[in-house]
Short mmCIF file of C-alpha atoms in Angstrom, two decimals:
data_model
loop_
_atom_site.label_atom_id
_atom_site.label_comp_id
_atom_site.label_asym_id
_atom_site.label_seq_id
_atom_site.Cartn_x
_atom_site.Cartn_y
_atom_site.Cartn_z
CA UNK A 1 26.06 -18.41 -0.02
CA UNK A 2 24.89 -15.53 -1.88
CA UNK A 3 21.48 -12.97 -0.69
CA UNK A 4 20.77 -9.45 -1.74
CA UNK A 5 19.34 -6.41 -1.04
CA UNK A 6 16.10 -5.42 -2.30
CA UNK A 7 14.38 -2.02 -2.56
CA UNK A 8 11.08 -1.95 -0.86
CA UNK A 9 8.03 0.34 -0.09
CA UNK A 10 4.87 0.14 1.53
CA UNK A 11 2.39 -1.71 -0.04
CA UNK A 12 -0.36 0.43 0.17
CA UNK A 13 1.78 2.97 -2.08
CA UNK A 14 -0.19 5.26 -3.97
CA UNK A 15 2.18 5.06 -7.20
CA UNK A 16 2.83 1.17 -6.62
CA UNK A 17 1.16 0.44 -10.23
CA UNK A 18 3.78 2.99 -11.68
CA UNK A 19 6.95 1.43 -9.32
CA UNK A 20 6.24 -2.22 -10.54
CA UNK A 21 5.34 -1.08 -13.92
CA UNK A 22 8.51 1.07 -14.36
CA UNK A 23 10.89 -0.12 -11.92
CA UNK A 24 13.44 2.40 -10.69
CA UNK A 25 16.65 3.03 -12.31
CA UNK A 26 19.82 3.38 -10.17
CA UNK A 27 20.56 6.58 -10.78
CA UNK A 28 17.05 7.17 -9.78
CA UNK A 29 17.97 5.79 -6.01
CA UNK A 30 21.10 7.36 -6.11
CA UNK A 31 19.44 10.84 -6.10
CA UNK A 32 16.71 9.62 -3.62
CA UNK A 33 19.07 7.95 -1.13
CA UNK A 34 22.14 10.17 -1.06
CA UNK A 35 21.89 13.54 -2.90
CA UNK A 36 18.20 13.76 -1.89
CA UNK A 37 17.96 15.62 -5.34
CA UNK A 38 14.86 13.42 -5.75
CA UNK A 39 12.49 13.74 -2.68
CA UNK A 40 8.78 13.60 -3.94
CA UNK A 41 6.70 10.15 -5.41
CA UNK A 42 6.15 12.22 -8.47
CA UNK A 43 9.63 13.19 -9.17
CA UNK A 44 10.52 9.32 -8.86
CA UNK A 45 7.95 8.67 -10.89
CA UNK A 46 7.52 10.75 -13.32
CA UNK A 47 3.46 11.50 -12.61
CA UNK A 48 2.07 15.32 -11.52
CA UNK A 49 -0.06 15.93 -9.06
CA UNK A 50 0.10 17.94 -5.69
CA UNK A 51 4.24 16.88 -4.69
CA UNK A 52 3.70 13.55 -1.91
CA UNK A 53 7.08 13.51 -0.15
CA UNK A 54 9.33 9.89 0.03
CA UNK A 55 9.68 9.01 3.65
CA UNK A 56 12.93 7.36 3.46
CA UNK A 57 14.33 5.01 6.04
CA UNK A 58 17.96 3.69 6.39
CA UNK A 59 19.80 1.24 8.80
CA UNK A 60 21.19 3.17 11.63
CA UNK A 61 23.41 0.46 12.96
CA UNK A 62 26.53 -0.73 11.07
CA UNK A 63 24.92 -3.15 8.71
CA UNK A 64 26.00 -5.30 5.75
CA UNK A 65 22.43 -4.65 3.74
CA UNK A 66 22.83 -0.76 4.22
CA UNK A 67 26.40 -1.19 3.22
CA UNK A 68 26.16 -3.17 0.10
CA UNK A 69 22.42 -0.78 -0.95
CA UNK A 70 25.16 2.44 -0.69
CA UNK A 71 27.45 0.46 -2.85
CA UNK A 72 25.20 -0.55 -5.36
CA UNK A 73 24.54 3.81 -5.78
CA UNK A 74 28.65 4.34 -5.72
CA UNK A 75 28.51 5.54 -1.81
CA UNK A 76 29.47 3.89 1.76
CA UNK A 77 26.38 3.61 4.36
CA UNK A 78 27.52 6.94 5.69
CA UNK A 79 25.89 9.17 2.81
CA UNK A 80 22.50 7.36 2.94
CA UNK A 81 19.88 9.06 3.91
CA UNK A 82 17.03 8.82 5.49
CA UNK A 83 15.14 8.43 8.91
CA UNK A 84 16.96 5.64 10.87
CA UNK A 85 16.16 2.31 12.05
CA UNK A 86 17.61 -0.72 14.07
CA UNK A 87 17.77 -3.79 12.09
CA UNK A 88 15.54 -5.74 9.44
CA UNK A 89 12.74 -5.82 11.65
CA UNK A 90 12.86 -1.94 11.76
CA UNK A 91 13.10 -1.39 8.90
CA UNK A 92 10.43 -3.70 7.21
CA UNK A 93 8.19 -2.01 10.46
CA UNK A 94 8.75 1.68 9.53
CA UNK A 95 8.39 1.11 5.85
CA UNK A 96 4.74 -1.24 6.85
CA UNK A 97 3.66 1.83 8.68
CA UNK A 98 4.34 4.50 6.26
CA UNK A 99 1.70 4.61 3.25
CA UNK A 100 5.03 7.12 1.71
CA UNK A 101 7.92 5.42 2.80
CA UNK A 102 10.77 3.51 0.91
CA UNK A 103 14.01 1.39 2.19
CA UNK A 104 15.61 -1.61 1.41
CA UNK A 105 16.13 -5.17 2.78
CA UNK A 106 17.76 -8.54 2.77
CA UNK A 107 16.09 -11.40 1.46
CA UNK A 108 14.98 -12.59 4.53
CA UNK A 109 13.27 -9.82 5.59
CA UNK A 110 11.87 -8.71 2.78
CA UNK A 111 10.15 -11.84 2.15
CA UNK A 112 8.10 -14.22 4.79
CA UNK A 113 10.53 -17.20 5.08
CA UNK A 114 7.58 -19.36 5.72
CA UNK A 115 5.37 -17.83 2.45
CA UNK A 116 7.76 -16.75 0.37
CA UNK A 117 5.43 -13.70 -0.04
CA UNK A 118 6.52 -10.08 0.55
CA UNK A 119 6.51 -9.47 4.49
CA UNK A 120 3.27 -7.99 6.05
CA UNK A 121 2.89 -4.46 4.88
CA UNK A 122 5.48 -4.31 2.33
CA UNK A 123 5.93 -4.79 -1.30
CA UNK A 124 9.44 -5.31 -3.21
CA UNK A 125 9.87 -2.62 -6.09
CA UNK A 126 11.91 -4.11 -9.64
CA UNK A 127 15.09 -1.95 -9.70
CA UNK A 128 15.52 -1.08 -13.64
CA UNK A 129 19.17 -2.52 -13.98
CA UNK A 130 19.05 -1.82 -17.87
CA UNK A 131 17.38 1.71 -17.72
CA UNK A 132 15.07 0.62 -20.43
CA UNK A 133 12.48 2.57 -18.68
CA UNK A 134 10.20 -0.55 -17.90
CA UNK A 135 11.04 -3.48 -15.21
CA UNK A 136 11.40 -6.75 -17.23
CA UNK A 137 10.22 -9.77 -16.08
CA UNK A 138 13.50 -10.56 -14.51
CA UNK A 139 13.65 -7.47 -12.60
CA UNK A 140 10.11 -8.32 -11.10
CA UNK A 141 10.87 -10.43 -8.38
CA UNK A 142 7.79 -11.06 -6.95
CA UNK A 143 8.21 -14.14 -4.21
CA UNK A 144 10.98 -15.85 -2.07
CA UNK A 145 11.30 -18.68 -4.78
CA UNK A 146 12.31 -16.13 -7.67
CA UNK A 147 13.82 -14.03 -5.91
CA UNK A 148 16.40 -17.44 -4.94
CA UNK A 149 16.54 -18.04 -8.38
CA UNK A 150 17.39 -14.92 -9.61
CA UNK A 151 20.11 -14.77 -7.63
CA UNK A 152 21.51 -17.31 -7.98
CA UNK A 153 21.54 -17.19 -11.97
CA UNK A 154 23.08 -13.68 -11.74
CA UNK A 155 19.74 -12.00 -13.34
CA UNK A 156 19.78 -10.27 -9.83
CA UNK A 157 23.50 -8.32 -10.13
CA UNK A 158 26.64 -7.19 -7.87
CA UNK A 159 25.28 -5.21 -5.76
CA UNK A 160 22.77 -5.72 -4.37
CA UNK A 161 23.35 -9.34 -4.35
CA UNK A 162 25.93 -10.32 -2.36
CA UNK A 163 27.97 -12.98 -0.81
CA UNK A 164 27.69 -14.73 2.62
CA UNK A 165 30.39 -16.35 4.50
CA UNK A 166 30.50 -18.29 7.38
CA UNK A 167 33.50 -17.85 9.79
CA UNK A 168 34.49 -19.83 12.86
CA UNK A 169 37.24 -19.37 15.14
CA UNK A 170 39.27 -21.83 14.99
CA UNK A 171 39.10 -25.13 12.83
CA UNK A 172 35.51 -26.87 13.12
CA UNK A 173 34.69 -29.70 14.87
CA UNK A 174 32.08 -31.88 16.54
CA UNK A 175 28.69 -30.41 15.81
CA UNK A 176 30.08 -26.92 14.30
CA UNK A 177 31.65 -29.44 11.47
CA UNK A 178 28.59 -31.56 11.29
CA UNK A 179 26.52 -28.26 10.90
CA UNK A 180 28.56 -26.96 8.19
CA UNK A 181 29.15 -30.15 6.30
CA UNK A 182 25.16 -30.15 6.37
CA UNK A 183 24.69 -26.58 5.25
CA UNK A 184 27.67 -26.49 2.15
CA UNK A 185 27.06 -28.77 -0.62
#
């Protein structure tokens, strides 16, 4: 199956309107996330005002959405920055408590499963994959349902999507055969 990895920030933001109007470019994340050559709200997005630092969190366990986020900005989870947490429910906490902060998160996390909203405290920011300086309408993903869709389609790239696998230990059977032949089309 195929997920991704979506940038996210607190939704009570003060330069949300500018994030969803603009998305951010890659190179953008690359110098928040591991040079740390952008560290202010106003840097990322291009407003003045007195400097508001970005509060940036990052997976500190070994973790397949921190690894394929460093990919998609040409680095390996190691050169990420940022304060660390444990897990998607970390993460989506730290960044729902911090009116400054910014991470990323899989699908599932970043979205209520049951809603198909953003999670509580949270809002997903439109990455600008062709640096035309304004997120499009397919790099808005604003709910579980599109963002499905989009990746599926492709509109949502290689990295941050991603592929799934399952993987059993030896040859399925019984109700581990009957649960896959259920889940795979």
């Amino acid at each position: 199956c195929r997920d991704a990895v979506f940038l996210i920030a607190n939704a009570e933001n003060p330069f949300l309107k500018q994030l969803v109007q603009r998305g951010v470019p890659i190179e953008a994340l690359r110098q928040t996330f591991i040079s740390g050559k952008i560290d202010t709200w106003q840097a990322l997005t291009g407003t003045t005002g007195t400097p508001d630092p970005i509060h940036i969190y990052t997976r500190g366990d070994e973790a397949g959405a921190a690894a394929t986020w460093a990919e998609l900005l040409g680095g390996s989870q190691s050169d990420l920055l940022g304060t660390a947490t444990t897990g998607e429910p970390g993460m989506i906490e730290a960044v729902g408590a911090d009116r400054l902060g910014m991470g990323y998160s899989g699908m599932n996390f970043a979205f209520d499963v049951a809603g198909g909203s953003p999670s509580k405290g949270i809002a997903v920011i439109p990455i600008d994959f062709n640096r035309n300086g304004t997120a499009d309408p397919m790099e808005r993903i604003a709910d579980l349902a599109q963002a499905a869709a989009a990746i599926s389609s492709g509109d949502y790239p290689a990295p941050p999507a991603r592929e799934l696998y399952l993987v059993t230990k030896d040859k399925p059977s019984g109700a581990t055969l009957a649960f896959l032949e259920w889940i795979l089309p």
